[in-house]
Every structure is written in C-alpha cells, then in structure tokens.
Amino acid sequence: MNQPKIIQLPKFLDARGNLSFAEEFKQIPYKIARTYWIYDVPGGEIRGGHAYRENEEFIIALSGSFDVILDNGIEKQTYSLNRSYYGLYIPKGFWREMNNFSTNSLALVLASTPYCPNDYIYDYEHFKRYANEKK
Ligand code: TYD
C-alpha cells in the first residue's frame, strides 16, 4: 500500500464495555517494531511537522479526537480521527502534521521501524524535493 487509508478495526460491543484490536500483517499492513503515544497536548498545539523516509505508521485516536494532515509533496489531505475503532495507515514518504487535539485526547502510533533520527526529514523544502525525485 502506498496510499494513506482509514482502516476500520474490529469492535466487540458489549454492555461491559467495548473492545477493539489490531494485529500485525492483518489490520496493520506491516510488522510492528515500535509503539508510542501522544497525550496531554495543550490546546492549539501542532505535533509532527516532518516526514519519514522509511517508517510507516498506523495512528489510532484511543481517546478524544484530532486531525492528521498528510502531504505527498503536491497536495494535502486532512483525516479526522475521533473513534477508537478507526486507524489511519500512513505510508512512508508523507509529510505529516497533527492538530486540533481535543482535551484529554490520546493518539496511539504503531510504527514499522525502531526510532531512528536519520529517518526524519524536518525541512519542508527538502521534503518537497525528495518527494518529487521519488515520483
Ligand atoms: P517527534 O517524532 O519529533 O514528535 P512529533 O511527531 O510530535 O514531531 O519526537 C519528539 C521527541 O521524542 C524527539 O526528541 C525524539 C523522541 N522520540 C523517541 O525517542 N522515540 C520515539 O519513538 C519517538 C516517536 C520520539
């Protein structure tokens, strides 16, 4: 998959409380190497603002809501996450930002690679050149 995609996760609705899950190579289209989460985001803050050369990600709004803005170097698309049974798959090579975090929102990120600072592209002009060379 080389396009972003909202993926609906299984959900077991139950009077005792609901349950959803994700497994690597099933709902998640790669082996999960790392997980991290973003929380206690002050109102109005923006996270992200970078691209990865190799890392793929799957983002779930476990609690609350936020927007993920993806940019392929030509156009931007905004994905609103507000349910804990939907995830956004992000292929490598997309510039991404996250904003509009609601109070007490919790973003879970399942990543395909271990943390590697060299995998990041932090400069937007650099990213645009990189993205266009790849096309
Ligand atoms: P960063 O990826 O820059 O956050 P954002 O996606 O909001 O831009 O990460 C913030 C800091 O956390 C950075 O100094 C590196 C550190 N970090 C790790 O050590 N391991 C990780 O897996 C991640 C995602 C970040």
GROMACS .gro file of C-alpha atoms and ligand atoms in nm:
model
  160
    1MET     CA    1   0.000   0.000   0.000
    2ASN     CA    2   0.145   0.336  -0.092
    3GLN     CA    3  -0.160   0.549  -0.024
    4PRO     CA    4  -0.295   0.661   0.314
    5LYS     CA    5  -0.604   0.476   0.422
    6ILE     CA    6  -0.857   0.483   0.705
    7ILE     CA    7  -0.896   0.126   0.825
    8GLN     CA    8  -1.188   0.014   1.040
    9LEU     CA    9  -1.081  -0.214   1.322
   10PRO     CA   10  -1.287  -0.498   1.466
   11LYS     CA   11  -1.512  -0.397   1.754
   12PHE     CA   12  -1.688  -0.611   2.007
   13LEU     CA   13  -1.973  -0.408   2.151
   14ASP     CA   14  -2.057  -0.531   2.497
   15ALA     CA   15  -2.264  -0.400   2.787
   16ARG     CA   16  -1.950  -0.449   2.998
   17GLY     CA   17  -1.756  -0.213   2.770
   18ASN     CA   18  -1.635  -0.230   2.412
   19LEU     CA   19  -1.320  -0.391   2.279
   20SER     CA   20  -1.119  -0.338   1.961
   21PHE     CA   21  -0.786  -0.478   1.849
   22ALA     CA   22  -0.525  -0.473   1.575
   23GLU     CA   23  -0.275  -0.739   1.467
   24GLU     CA   24   0.036  -0.701   1.256
   25PHE     CA   25   0.003  -0.823   0.895
   26LYS     CA   26  -0.376  -0.821   0.940
   27GLN     CA   27  -0.535  -0.483   1.015
   28ILE     CA   28  -0.180  -0.337   1.033
   29PRO     CA   29  -0.012  -0.399   0.695
   30TYR     CA   30   0.341  -0.445   0.836
   31LYS     CA   31   0.534  -0.585   1.132
   32ILE     CA   32   0.511  -0.351   1.432
   33ALA     CA   33   0.856  -0.254   1.557
   34ARG     CA   34   0.763   0.023   1.798
   35THR     CA   35   0.471   0.193   1.961
   36TYR     CA   36   0.442   0.540   2.111
   37TRP     CA   37   0.161   0.764   2.221
   38ILE     CA   38   0.093   1.135   2.231
   39TYR     CA   39  -0.108   1.277   2.520
   40ASP     CA   40  -0.161   1.590   2.733
   41VAL     CA   41  -0.138   1.806   2.421
   42PRO     CA   42  -0.216   2.169   2.513
   43GLY     CA   43  -0.497   2.332   2.314
   44GLY     CA   44  -0.384   2.470   1.978
   45GLU     CA   45  -0.057   2.273   1.963
   46ILE     CA   46   0.069   2.104   1.646
   47ARG     CA   47   0.267   1.777   1.651
   48GLY     CA   48   0.453   1.614   1.368
   49GLY     CA   49   0.577   1.855   1.107
   50HIS     CA   50   0.811   1.607   0.941
   51ALA     CA   51   0.826   1.309   0.706
   52TYR     CA   52   0.989   0.968   0.736
   53ARG     CA   53   1.197   0.811   0.461
   54GLU     CA   54   1.118   0.451   0.561
   55ASN     CA   55   0.890   0.442   0.863
   56GLU     CA   56   0.524   0.356   0.810
   57GLU     CA   57   0.268   0.434   1.077
   58PHE     CA   58  -0.080   0.349   1.190
   59ILE     CA   59  -0.247   0.609   1.415
   60ILE     CA   60  -0.550   0.544   1.636
   61ALA     CA   61  -0.738   0.805   1.841
   62LEU     CA   62  -0.776   0.587   2.151
   63SER     CA   63  -0.948   0.877   2.324
   64GLY     CA   64  -1.083   1.213   2.207
   65SER     CA   65  -1.014   1.345   1.859
   66PHE     CA   66  -0.753   1.514   1.643
   67ASP     CA   67  -0.673   1.574   1.276
   68VAL     CA   68  -0.384   1.430   1.077
   69ILE     CA   69  -0.279   1.635   0.774
   70LEU     CA   70  -0.089   1.436   0.511
   71ASP     CA   71   0.103   1.595   0.226
   72ASN     CA   72   0.258   1.400  -0.063
   73GLY     CA   73   0.458   1.699  -0.185
   74ILE     CA   74   0.181   1.810  -0.421
   75GLU     CA   75  -0.143   1.804  -0.226
   76LYS     CA   76  -0.261   1.787   0.132
   77GLN     CA   77  -0.544   1.586   0.279
   78THR     CA   78  -0.688   1.605   0.630
   79TYR     CA   79  -0.806   1.295   0.813
   80SER     CA   80  -1.014   1.342   1.129
   81LEU     CA   81  -0.977   1.065   1.384
   82ASN     CA   82  -1.242   1.054   1.655
   83ARG     CA   83  -1.327   0.687   1.716
   84SER     CA   84  -1.112   0.422   1.883
   85TYR     CA   85  -1.208   0.162   1.620
   86TYR     CA   86  -1.065   0.350   1.322
   87GLY     CA   87  -0.697   0.383   1.236
   88LEU     CA   88  -0.511   0.582   0.973
   89TYR     CA   89  -0.242   0.399   0.777
   90ILE     CA   90   0.036   0.633   0.661
   91PRO     CA   91   0.286   0.502   0.405
   92LYS     CA   92   0.646   0.619   0.415
   93GLY     CA   93   0.732   0.945   0.245
   94PHE     CA   94   0.439   1.163   0.353
   95TRP     CA   95   0.482   1.495   0.534
   96ARG     CA   96   0.252   1.485   0.833
   97GLU     CA   97   0.117   1.717   1.095
   98MET     CA   98  -0.133   1.655   1.374
   99ASN     CA   99  -0.353   1.930   1.514
  100ASN     CA  100  -0.697   2.006   1.661
  101PHE     CA  101  -0.633   1.783   1.962
  102SER     CA  102  -0.936   1.769   2.190
  103THR     CA  103  -0.891   1.785   2.567
  104ASN     CA  104  -0.768   1.451   2.703
  105SER     CA  105  -0.710   1.307   2.356
  106LEU     CA  106  -0.474   1.012   2.328
  107ALA     CA  107  -0.304   0.919   1.999
  108LEU     CA  108  -0.157   0.571   1.975
  109VAL     CA  109   0.101   0.524   1.698
  110LEU     CA  110   0.215   0.183   1.573
  111ALA     CA  111   0.539   0.224   1.379
  112SER     CA  112   0.710  -0.012   1.136
  113THR     CA  113   1.070   0.077   1.231
  114PRO     CA  114   1.265   0.135   1.553
  115TYR     CA  115   1.323   0.502   1.639
  116CYS     CA  116   1.587   0.642   1.405
  117PRO     CA  117   1.660   1.018   1.393
  118ASN     CA  118   1.818   0.978   1.047
  119ASP     CA  119   1.486   0.859   0.907
  120TYR     CA  120   1.329   1.202   0.966
  121ILE     CA  121   1.304   1.483   0.712
  122TYR     CA  122   1.245   1.801   0.913
  123ASP     CA  123   1.281   2.061   0.639
  124TYR     CA  124   0.971   2.109   0.422
  125GLU     CA  125   1.158   2.230   0.111
  126HIS     CA  126   1.392   1.929   0.141
  127PHE     CA  127   1.085   1.706   0.169
  128LYS     CA  128   0.928   1.854  -0.146
  129ARG     CA  129   1.246   1.788  -0.347
  130TYR     CA  130   1.269   1.436  -0.200
  131ALA     CA  131   0.903   1.360  -0.276
  132ASN     CA  132   0.930   1.482  -0.635
  133GLU     CA  133   1.250   1.286  -0.700
  134LYS     CA  134   1.066   0.971  -0.589
  135LYS     CA  135   0.785   1.020  -0.842
  136TYD     P1  136   0.895   1.361   1.738
  136TYD     O1  137   0.889   1.244   1.648
  136TYD     O2  138   0.977   1.478   1.689
  136TYD     O3  139   0.749   1.410   1.776
  136TYD     P2  140   0.642   1.469   1.674
  136TYD     O4  141   0.593   1.355   1.590
  136TYD     O5  142   0.533   1.531   1.752
  136TYD     O6  143   0.717   1.570   1.592
  136TYD     O7  144   0.950   1.313   1.878
  136TYD     C1  145   0.965   1.401   1.988
  136TYD     C2  146   1.084   1.356   2.072
  136TYD     O8  147   1.065   1.224   2.121
  136TYD     C3  148   1.214   1.357   1.993
  136TYD     O9  149   1.309   1.429   2.066
  136TYD     C4  150   1.256   1.214   1.984
  136TYD     C5  151   1.176   1.141   2.088
  136TYD     N1  152   1.127   1.011   2.040
  136TYD     C6  153   1.191   0.896   2.075
  136TYD    O10  154   1.294   0.898   2.147
  136TYD     N2  155   1.143   0.775   2.033
  136TYD     C7  156   1.033   0.766   1.955
  136TYD    O11  157   0.990   0.655   1.917
  136TYD     C8  158   0.967   0.890   1.913
  136TYD     C9  159   0.845   0.887   1.826
  136TYD    C10  160   1.017   1.008   1.959
   0.00000   0.00000   0.00000
